[in-house]
Short mmCIF file of C-alpha atoms in Angstrom, two decimals:
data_model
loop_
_atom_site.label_atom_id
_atom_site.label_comp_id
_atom_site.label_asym_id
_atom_site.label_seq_id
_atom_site.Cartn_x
_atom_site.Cartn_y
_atom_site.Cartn_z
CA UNK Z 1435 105.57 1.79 348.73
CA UNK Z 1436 106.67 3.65 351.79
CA UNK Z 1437 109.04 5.65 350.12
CA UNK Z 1438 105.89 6.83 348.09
CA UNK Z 1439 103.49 7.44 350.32
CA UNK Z 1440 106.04 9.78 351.89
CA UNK Z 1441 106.06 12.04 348.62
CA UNK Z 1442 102.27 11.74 348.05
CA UNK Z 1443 102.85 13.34 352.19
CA UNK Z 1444 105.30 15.78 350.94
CA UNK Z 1445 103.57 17.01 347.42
CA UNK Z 1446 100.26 16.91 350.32
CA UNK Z 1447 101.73 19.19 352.18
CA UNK Z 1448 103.40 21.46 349.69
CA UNK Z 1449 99.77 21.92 347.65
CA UNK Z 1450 98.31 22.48 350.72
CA UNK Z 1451 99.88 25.54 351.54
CA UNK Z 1452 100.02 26.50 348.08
CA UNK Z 1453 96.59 26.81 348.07
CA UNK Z 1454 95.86 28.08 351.70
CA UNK Z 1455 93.45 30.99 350.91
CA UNK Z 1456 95.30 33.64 352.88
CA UNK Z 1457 93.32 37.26 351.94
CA UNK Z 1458 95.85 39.31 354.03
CA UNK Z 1459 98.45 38.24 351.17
CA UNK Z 1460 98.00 41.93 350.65
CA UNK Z 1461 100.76 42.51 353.43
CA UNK Z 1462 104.22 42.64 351.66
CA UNK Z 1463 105.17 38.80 351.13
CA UNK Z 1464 108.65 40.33 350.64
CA UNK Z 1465 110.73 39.62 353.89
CA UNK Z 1466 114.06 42.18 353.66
CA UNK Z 1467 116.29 40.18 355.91
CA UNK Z 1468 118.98 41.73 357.81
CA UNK Z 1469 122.52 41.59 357.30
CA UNK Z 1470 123.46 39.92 360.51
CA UNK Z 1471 126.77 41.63 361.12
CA UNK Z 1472 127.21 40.34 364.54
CA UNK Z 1473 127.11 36.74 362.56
CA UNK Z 1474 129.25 37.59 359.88
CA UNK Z 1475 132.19 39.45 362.63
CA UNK Z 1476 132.08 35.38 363.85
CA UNK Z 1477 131.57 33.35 360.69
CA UNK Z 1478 134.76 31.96 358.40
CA UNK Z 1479 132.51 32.17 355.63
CA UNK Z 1480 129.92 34.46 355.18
CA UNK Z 1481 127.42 34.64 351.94
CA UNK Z 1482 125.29 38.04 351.69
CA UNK Z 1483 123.04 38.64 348.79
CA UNK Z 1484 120.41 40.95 348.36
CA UNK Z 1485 118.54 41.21 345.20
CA UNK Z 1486 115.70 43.80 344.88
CA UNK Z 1487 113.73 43.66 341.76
CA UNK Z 1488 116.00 45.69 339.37
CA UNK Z 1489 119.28 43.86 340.64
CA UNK Z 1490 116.94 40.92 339.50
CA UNK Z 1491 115.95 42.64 335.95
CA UNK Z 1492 119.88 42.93 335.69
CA UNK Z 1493 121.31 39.63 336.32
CA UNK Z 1494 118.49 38.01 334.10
CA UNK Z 1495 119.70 39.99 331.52
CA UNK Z 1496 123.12 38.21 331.79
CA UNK Z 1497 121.41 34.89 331.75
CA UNK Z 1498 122.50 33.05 328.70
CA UNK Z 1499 119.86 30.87 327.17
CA UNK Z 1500 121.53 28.54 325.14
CA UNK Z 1501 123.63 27.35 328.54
CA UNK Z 1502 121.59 24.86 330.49
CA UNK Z 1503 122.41 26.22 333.86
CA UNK Z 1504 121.40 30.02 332.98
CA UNK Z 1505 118.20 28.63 331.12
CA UNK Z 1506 117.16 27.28 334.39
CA UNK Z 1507 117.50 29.91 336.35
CA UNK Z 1508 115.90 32.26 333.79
CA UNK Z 1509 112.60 29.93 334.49
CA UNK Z 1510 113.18 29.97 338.04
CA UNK Z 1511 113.57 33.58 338.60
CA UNK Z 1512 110.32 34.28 336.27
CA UNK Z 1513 107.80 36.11 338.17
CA UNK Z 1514 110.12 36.67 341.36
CA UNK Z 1515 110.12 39.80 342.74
CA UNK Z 1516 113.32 39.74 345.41
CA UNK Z 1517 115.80 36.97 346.64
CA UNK Z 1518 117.72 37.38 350.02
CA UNK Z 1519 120.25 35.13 351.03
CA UNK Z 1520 122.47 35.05 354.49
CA UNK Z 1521 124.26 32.18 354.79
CA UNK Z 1522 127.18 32.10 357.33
CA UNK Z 1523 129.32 28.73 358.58
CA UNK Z 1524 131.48 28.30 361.69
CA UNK Z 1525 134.84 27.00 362.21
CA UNK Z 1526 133.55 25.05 365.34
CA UNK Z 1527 130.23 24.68 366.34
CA UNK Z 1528 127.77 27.83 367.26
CA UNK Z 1529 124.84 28.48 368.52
CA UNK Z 1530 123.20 30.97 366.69
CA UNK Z 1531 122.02 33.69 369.65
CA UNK Z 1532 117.80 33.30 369.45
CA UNK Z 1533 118.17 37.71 370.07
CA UNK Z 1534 119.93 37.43 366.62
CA UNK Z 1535 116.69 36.37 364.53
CA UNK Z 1536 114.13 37.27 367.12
CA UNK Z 1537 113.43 40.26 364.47
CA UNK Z 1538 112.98 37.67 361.94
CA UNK Z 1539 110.96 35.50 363.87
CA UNK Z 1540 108.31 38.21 364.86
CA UNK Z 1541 107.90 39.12 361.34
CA UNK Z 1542 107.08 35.61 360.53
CA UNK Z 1543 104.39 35.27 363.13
CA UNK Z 1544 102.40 37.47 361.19
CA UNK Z 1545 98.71 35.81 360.15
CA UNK Z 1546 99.90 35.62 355.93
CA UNK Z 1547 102.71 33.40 356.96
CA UNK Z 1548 102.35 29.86 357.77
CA UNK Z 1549 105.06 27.50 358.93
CA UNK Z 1550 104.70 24.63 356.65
CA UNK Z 1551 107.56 22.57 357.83
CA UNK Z 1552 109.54 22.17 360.85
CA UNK Z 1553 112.04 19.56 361.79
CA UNK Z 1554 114.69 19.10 364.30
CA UNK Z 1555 117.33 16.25 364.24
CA UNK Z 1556 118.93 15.64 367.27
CA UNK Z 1557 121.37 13.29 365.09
CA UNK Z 1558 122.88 16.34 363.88
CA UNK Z 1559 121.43 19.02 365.93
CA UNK Z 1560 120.07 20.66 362.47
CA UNK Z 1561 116.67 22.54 362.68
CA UNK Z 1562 115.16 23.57 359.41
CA UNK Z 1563 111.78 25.68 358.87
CA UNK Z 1564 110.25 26.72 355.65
CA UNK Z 1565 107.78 29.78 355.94
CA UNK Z 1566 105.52 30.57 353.30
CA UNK Z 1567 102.89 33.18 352.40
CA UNK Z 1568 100.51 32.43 349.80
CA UNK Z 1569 97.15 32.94 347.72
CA UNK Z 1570 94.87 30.97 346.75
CA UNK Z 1571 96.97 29.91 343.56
CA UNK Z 1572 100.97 31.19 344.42
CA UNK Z 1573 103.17 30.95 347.07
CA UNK Z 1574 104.20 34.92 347.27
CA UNK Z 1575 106.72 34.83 349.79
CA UNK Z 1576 108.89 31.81 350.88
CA UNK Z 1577 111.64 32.10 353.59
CA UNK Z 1578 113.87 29.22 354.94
CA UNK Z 1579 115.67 28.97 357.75
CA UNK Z 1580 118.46 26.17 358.11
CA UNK Z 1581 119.93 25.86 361.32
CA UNK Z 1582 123.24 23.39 361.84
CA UNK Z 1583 126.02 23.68 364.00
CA UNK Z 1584 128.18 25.06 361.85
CA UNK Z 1585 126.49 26.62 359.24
CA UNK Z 1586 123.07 29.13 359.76
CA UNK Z 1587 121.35 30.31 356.43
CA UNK Z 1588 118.20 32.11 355.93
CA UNK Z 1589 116.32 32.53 352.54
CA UNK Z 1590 113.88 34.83 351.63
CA UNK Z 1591 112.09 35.29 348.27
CA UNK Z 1592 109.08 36.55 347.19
CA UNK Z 1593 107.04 37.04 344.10
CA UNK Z 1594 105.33 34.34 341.82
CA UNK Z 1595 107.13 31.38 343.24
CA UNK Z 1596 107.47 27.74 341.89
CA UNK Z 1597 108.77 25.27 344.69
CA UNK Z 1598 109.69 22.59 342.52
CA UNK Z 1599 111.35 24.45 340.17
CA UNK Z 1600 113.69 26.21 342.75
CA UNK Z 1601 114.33 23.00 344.57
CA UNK Z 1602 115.44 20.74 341.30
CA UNK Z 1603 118.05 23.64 340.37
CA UNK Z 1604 121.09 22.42 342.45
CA UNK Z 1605 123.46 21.06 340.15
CA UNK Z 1606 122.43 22.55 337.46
CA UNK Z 1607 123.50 25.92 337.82
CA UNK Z 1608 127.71 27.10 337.91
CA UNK Z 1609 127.71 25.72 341.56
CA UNK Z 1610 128.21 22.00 342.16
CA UNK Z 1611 125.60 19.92 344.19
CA UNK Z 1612 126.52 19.18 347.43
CA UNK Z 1613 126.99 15.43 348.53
CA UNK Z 1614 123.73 14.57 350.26
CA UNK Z 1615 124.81 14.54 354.59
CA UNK Z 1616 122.28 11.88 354.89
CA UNK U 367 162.85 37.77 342.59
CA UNK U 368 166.83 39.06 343.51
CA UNK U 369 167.58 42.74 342.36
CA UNK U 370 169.57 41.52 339.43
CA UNK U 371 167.08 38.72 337.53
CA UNK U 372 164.22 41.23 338.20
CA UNK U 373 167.12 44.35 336.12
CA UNK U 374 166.88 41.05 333.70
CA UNK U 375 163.17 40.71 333.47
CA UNK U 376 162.72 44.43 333.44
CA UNK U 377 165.15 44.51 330.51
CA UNK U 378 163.75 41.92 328.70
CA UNK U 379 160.52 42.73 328.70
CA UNK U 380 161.04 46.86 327.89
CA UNK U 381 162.55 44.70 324.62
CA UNK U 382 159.64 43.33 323.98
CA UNK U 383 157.85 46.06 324.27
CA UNK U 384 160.21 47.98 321.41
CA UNK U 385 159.32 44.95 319.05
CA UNK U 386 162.16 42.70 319.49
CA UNK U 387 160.73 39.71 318.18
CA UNK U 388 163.28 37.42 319.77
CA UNK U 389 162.58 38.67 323.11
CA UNK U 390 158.88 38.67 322.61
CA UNK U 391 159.43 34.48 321.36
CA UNK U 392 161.38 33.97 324.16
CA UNK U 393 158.31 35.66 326.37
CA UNK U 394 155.92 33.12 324.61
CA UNK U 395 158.00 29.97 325.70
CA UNK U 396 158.56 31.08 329.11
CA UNK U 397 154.97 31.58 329.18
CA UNK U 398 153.21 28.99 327.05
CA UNK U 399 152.85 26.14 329.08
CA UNK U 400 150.91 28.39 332.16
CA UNK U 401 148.55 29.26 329.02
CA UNK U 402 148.40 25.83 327.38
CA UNK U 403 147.99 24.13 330.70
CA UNK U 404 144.98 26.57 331.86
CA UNK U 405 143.11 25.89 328.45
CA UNK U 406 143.59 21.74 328.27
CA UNK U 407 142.35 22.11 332.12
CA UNK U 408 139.44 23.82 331.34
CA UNK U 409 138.33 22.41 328.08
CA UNK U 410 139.56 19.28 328.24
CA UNK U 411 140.70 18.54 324.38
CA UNK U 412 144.56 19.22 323.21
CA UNK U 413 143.34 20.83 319.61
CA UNK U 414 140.92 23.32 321.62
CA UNK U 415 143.84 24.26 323.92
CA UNK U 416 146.39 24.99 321.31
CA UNK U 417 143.52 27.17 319.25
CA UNK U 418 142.92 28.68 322.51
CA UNK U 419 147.13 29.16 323.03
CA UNK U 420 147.62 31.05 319.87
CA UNK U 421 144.76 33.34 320.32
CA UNK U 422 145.81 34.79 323.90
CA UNK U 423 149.58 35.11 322.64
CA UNK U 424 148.21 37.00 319.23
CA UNK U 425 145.44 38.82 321.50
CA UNK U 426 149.08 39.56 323.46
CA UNK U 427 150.99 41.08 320.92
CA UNK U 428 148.53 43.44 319.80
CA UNK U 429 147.83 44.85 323.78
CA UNK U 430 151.56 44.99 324.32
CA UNK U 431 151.85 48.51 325.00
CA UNK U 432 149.23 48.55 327.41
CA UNK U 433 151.18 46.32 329.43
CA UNK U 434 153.73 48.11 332.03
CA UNK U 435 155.63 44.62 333.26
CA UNK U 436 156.40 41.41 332.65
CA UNK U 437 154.32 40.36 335.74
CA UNK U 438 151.59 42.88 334.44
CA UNK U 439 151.70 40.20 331.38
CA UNK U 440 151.46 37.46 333.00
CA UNK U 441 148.92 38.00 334.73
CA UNK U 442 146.66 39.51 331.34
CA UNK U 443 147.70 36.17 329.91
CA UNK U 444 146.06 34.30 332.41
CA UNK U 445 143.03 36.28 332.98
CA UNK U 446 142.54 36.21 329.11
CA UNK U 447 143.04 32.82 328.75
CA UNK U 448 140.64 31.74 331.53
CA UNK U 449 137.95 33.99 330.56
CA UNK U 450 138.10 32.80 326.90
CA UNK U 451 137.69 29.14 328.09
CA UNK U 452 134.67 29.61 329.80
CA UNK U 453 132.88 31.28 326.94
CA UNK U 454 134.14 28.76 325.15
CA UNK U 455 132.64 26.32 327.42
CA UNK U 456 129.27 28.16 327.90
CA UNK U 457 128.98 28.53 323.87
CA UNK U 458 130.12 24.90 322.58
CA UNK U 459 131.79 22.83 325.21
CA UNK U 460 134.69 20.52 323.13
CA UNK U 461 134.14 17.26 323.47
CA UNK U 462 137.39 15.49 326.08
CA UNK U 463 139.89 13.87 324.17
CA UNK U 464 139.97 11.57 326.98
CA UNK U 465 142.99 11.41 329.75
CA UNK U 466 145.01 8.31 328.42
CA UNK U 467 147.67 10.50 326.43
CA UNK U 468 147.04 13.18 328.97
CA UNK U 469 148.14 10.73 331.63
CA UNK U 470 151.30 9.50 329.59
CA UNK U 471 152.30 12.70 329.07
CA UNK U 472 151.12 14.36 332.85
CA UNK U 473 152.62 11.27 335.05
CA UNK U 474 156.17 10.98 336.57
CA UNK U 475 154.96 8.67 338.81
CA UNK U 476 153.09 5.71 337.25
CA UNK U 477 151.83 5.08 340.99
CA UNK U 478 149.96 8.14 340.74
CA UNK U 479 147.90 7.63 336.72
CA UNK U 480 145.01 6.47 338.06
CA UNK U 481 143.76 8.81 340.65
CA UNK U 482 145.46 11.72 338.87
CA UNK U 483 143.39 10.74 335.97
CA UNK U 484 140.39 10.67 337.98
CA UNK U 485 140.96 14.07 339.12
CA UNK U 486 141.24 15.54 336.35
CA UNK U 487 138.06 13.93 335.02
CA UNK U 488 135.91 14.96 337.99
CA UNK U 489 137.33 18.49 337.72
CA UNK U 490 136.71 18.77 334.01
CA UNK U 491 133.01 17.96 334.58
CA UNK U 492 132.77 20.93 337.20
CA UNK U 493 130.69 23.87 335.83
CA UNK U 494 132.55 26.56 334.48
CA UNK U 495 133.08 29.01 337.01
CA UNK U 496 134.05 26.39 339.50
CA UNK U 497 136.21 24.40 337.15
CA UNK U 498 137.46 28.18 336.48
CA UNK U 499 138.26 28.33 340.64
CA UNK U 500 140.11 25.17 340.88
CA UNK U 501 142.29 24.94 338.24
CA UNK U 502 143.11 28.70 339.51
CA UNK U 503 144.00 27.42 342.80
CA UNK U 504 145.37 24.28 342.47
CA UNK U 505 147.58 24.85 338.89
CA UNK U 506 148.54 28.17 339.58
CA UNK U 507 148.53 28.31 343.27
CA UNK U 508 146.33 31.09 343.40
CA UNK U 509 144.66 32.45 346.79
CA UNK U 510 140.98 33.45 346.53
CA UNK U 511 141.58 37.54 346.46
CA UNK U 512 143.93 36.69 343.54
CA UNK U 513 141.46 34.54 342.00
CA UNK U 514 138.14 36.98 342.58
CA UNK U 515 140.17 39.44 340.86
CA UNK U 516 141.32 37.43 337.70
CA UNK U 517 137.75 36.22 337.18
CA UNK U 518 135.85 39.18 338.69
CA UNK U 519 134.11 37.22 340.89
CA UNK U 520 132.91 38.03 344.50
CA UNK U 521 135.03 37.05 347.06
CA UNK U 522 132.74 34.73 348.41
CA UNK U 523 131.56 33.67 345.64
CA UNK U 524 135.01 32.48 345.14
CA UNK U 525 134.96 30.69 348.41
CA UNK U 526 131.60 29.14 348.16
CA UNK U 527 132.66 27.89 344.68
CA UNK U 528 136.01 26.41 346.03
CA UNK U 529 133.73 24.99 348.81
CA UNK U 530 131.16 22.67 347.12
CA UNK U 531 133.81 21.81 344.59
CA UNK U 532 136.43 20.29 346.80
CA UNK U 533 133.00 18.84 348.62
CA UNK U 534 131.91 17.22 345.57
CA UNK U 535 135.18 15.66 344.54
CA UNK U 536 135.78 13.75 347.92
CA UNK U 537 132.22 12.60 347.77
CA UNK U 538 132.84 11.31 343.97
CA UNK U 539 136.30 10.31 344.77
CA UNK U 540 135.26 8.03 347.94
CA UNK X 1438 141.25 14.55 353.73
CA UNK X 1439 141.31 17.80 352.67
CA UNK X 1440 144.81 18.48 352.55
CA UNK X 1441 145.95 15.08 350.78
CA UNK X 1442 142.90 15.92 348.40
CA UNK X 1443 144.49 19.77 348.14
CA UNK X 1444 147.95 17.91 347.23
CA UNK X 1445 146.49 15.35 345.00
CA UNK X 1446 144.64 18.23 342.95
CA UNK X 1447 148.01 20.46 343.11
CA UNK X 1448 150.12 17.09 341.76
CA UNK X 1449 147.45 16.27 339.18
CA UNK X 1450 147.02 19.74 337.65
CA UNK X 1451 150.47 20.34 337.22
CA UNK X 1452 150.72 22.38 334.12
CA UNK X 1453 151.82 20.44 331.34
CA UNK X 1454 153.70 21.66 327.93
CA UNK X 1455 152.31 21.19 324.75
CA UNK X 1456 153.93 18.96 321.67
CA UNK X 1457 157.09 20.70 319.96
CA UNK X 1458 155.59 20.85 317.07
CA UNK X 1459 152.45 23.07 318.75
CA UNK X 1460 155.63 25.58 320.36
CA UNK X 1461 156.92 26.06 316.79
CA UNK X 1462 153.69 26.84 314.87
CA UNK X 1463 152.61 29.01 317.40
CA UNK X 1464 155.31 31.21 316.85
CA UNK X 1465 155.14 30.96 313.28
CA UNK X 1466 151.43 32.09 313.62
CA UNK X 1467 151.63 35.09 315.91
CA UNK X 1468 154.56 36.52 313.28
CA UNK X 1469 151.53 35.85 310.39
CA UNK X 1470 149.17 38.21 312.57
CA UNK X 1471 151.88 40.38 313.80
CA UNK X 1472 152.92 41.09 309.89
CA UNK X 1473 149.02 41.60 309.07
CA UNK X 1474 148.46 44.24 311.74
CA UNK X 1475 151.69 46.22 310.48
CA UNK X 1476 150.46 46.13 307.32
CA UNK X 1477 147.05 47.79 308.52
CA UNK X 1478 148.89 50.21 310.58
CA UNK X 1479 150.62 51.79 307.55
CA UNK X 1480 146.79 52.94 306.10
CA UNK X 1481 146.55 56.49 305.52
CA UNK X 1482 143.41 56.92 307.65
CA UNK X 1483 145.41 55.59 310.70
CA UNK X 1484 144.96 59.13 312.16
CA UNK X 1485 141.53 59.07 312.33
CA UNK X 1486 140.92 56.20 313.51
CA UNK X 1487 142.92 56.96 316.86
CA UNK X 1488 140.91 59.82 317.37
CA UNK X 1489 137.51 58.00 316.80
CA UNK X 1490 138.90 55.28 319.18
CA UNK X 1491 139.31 57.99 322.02
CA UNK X 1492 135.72 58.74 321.99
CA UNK X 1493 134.98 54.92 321.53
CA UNK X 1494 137.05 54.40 324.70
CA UNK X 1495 135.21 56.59 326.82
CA UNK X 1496 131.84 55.30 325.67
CA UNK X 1497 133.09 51.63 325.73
CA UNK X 1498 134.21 52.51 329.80
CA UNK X 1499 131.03 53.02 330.55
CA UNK X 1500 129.33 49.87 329.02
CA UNK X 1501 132.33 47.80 330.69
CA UNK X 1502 131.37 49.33 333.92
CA UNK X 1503 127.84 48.27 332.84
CA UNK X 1504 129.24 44.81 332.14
CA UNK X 1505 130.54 44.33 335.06
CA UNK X 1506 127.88 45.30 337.32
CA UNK X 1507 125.54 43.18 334.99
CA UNK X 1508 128.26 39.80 335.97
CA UNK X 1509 128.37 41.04 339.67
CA UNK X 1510 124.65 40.38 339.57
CA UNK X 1511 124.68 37.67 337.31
CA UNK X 1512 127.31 35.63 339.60
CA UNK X 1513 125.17 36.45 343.18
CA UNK X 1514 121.73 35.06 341.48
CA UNK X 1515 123.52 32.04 340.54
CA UNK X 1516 124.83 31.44 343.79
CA UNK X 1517 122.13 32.62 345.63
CA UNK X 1518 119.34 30.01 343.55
CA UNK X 1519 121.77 27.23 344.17
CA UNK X 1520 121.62 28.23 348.42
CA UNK X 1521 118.41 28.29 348.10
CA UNK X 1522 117.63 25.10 346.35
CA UNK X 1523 119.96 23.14 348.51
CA UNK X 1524 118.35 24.52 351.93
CA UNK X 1525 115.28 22.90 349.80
CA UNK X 1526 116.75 20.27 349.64
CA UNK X 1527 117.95 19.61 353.26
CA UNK X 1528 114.70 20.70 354.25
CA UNK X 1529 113.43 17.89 351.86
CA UNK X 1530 115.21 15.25 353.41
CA UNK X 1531 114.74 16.18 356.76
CA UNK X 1532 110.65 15.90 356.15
CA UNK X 1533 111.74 12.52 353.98
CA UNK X 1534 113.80 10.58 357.13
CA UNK X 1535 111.31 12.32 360.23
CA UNK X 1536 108.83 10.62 358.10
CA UNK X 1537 111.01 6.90 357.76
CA UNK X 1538 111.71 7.33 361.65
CA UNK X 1539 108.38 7.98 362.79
CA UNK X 1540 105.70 7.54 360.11
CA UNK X 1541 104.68 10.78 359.97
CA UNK X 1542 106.08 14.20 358.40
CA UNK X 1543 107.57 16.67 359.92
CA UNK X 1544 105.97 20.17 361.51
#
């Protein structure tokens, strides 16, 4: 019972925003992130991918549908427009300077984005905030921002974007899914 | 390598490149079992990984002269083999033909059958490109920049896949 | 952990040889394809073929080059949809265990 009436608050939450009538969705949805090199000169392991629309158009066309992990990301990539990922982890644990995404931050304070989540857990210091800039119908841009102590990554997509879709995909594409940390 | 096995190796293979057949059959057995082993790793079923054997050593003998060295060889050989595997497991994966023989055959130490075995299993239900990764690194001992290059893969892509995978086994294995 | 789990992995993918029998035919079938292909080299129109291959080979180094860009981008969208649905994901279960401490979601 409890465990549903948190995803009845979850789905809530998610249509919610989804259908926040935003009319200055006009401004670009598409958040071009930076490439962070002062993070990456620190970080053991650094992930940077930036793929406009054609880099999109190309790696769809790669996407075999008759294999069950390229299928799904055929759907999931239908209707975006750009996906930027920066994703660095730590040998020991680092605070990630707030200078470093103070850009970021002032971009997202603009009135077509909406914070739609926010968390901090002090059990393992982990901070994790999903922006999102929609219509009346689509979220247009999404951009999430996990924060550990080991590990910073920021995503940014926009386009025609299907929340459920992306979030079921883990585990079904060439990269295992991770062991749940909680 | 000393200066006089790599004269050998030179030797030998510069034979096999002039079409001695008995130095190009004693190429394939010192060379078979890196092959073999890659393709029952990755696809999991003994008649797969012989089909898959005999079509890298054939695929071999017709590229020979586009190979300068031995080492240039090996190398081909695995990148073939590896590559053919996971278009073989993207098209049609075989179905396993199971770990018991496997075991018998893999096991010096009886002590170790059962978590060997188990490793194996969770490795051979990896995706491809990660199964790819491990196998890579942990059969052949390769380091990531060896292994990017073999499956042209980003570096970090490499990484990230060599990452989650070692993440996921511990969490399956515990 | 991951050290003895590096050395169990090492230990349990030791490469393995195949059956005897396997070593044998295998040999046997690579002479088979080897005496097919010198029987296709010895075709009069041998000549021509090379030089149509030449122009192939340029042509066919550009569409590799193609290729590979194609897998470069292939390989970063996989990895950067499986990011992205695991920072889902944590996010997820963040909202899902604020909400089982304090009755009420997160943000």
């Amino acid at each position: 019972m409890k465990r549903a009436a948190r995803s009845v608050r979850w789905r809530m939450l998610w249509a919610a925003s989804a259908a926040a009538c935003l009319s200055s969705v006009g401004l670009s949805a598409e958040l071009r992130l930076p490439d962070f090199d002062s993070l990456r000169a620190k970080a053991s392991h650094s992930v940077v991918i930036s793929l406009d629309a054609d880099m999109l158009r190309l790696a769809g066309q790669f996407l075999d549908p008759s294999d069950p992990g390229d299928a799904s990301a055929r759907v999931a990539i239908r209707g975006l427009k750009s996906i930027f990922v920066r994703s660095f982890s730590f040998e020991k644990p680092y605070q990630v300077p707030s200078a470093e995404i103070a850009t970021l931050r002032s971009q997202l304070a603009a009135p077509h984005w909406q914070r739609i989540v926010q968390t901090h857990s002090e059990t393992d210091h982990s901070d994790v905030d999903i922006y999102l800039a929609a219509d009346t119908e689509h979220a247009q841009g999404l951009v999430i921002i996990v924060s550990e102590p080991r590990e910073f990554t920021v995503v940014s997509i926009s386009g025609a974007i299907d929340l459920a879709r992306l979030h079921g995909l883990e585990g079904h594409l060439g990269v295992p899914r991770l062991p749940a940390t909680r | 390598m000393n200066a006089d096995s790599a004269e050998a190796c030179a030797a030998s293979w510069a034979a096999v490149r002039a079409g001695d057949a008995a130095a190009f059959a004693g190429f394939v057995r010192e060379h078979q079992r890196m092959v073999y082993s890659l393709g029952l790793r990755m696809l999991r079923n003994r008649a797969a990984a012989e089909d898959l054997t005999q079509e890298v050593f054939i695929q071999l003998h017709e590229r020979i002269g586009t190979l300068d060295t031995a080492i240039h060889a090996r190398h081909w050989l695995r990148r073939v083999a590896v590559h053919r595997a996971i278009d073989q497991l993207r098209r049609r994966p075989p179905s396993s033909t199971g770990d018991d023989v496997l075991a018998l055959v893999d096991e010096h130490d009886p002590g170790d059958y059962l978590l060997g075995s188990r490793l194996r299993a969770l490795v051979g239900e990896l995706p491809p490109d990660p199964r790819a990764v491990v196998v890579l690194r942990y059969q052949e001992d390769m380091d990531p920049s060896e292994i990017c290059r073999t499956l042209d893969m980003p570096l970090n892509t490499v990484k990230s896949h060599l990452r989650r995978a070692l993440a996921v086994l511990r969490e399956r294995l515990s | 952990m991951t050290h003895d789990l590096e050395q169990e992995l090492r230990r349990a993918l030791q490469p393995v040889d195949p059956s005897p029998e396997f070593a044998a035919r295998l040999l046997t079938g690579i002479a088979i394809a080897r005496d097919r292909a010198g029987a296709v080299r010895q075709r009069w129109w041998r000549p021509t073929a090379l030089a149509a291959s030449v122009v192939l080979a340029i042509g066919l180094g550009f569409l590799v080059y193609q290729h590979q860009q194609r897998e470069r981008a292939h390989a970063q969208l996989l990895e950067a949809l499986a990011i992205t649905s695991h920072s889902l994901d944590r996010a997820y279960r963040a909202v899902r265990w604020h909400g089982s401490d304090t009755g009420e979601h997160g943000g």
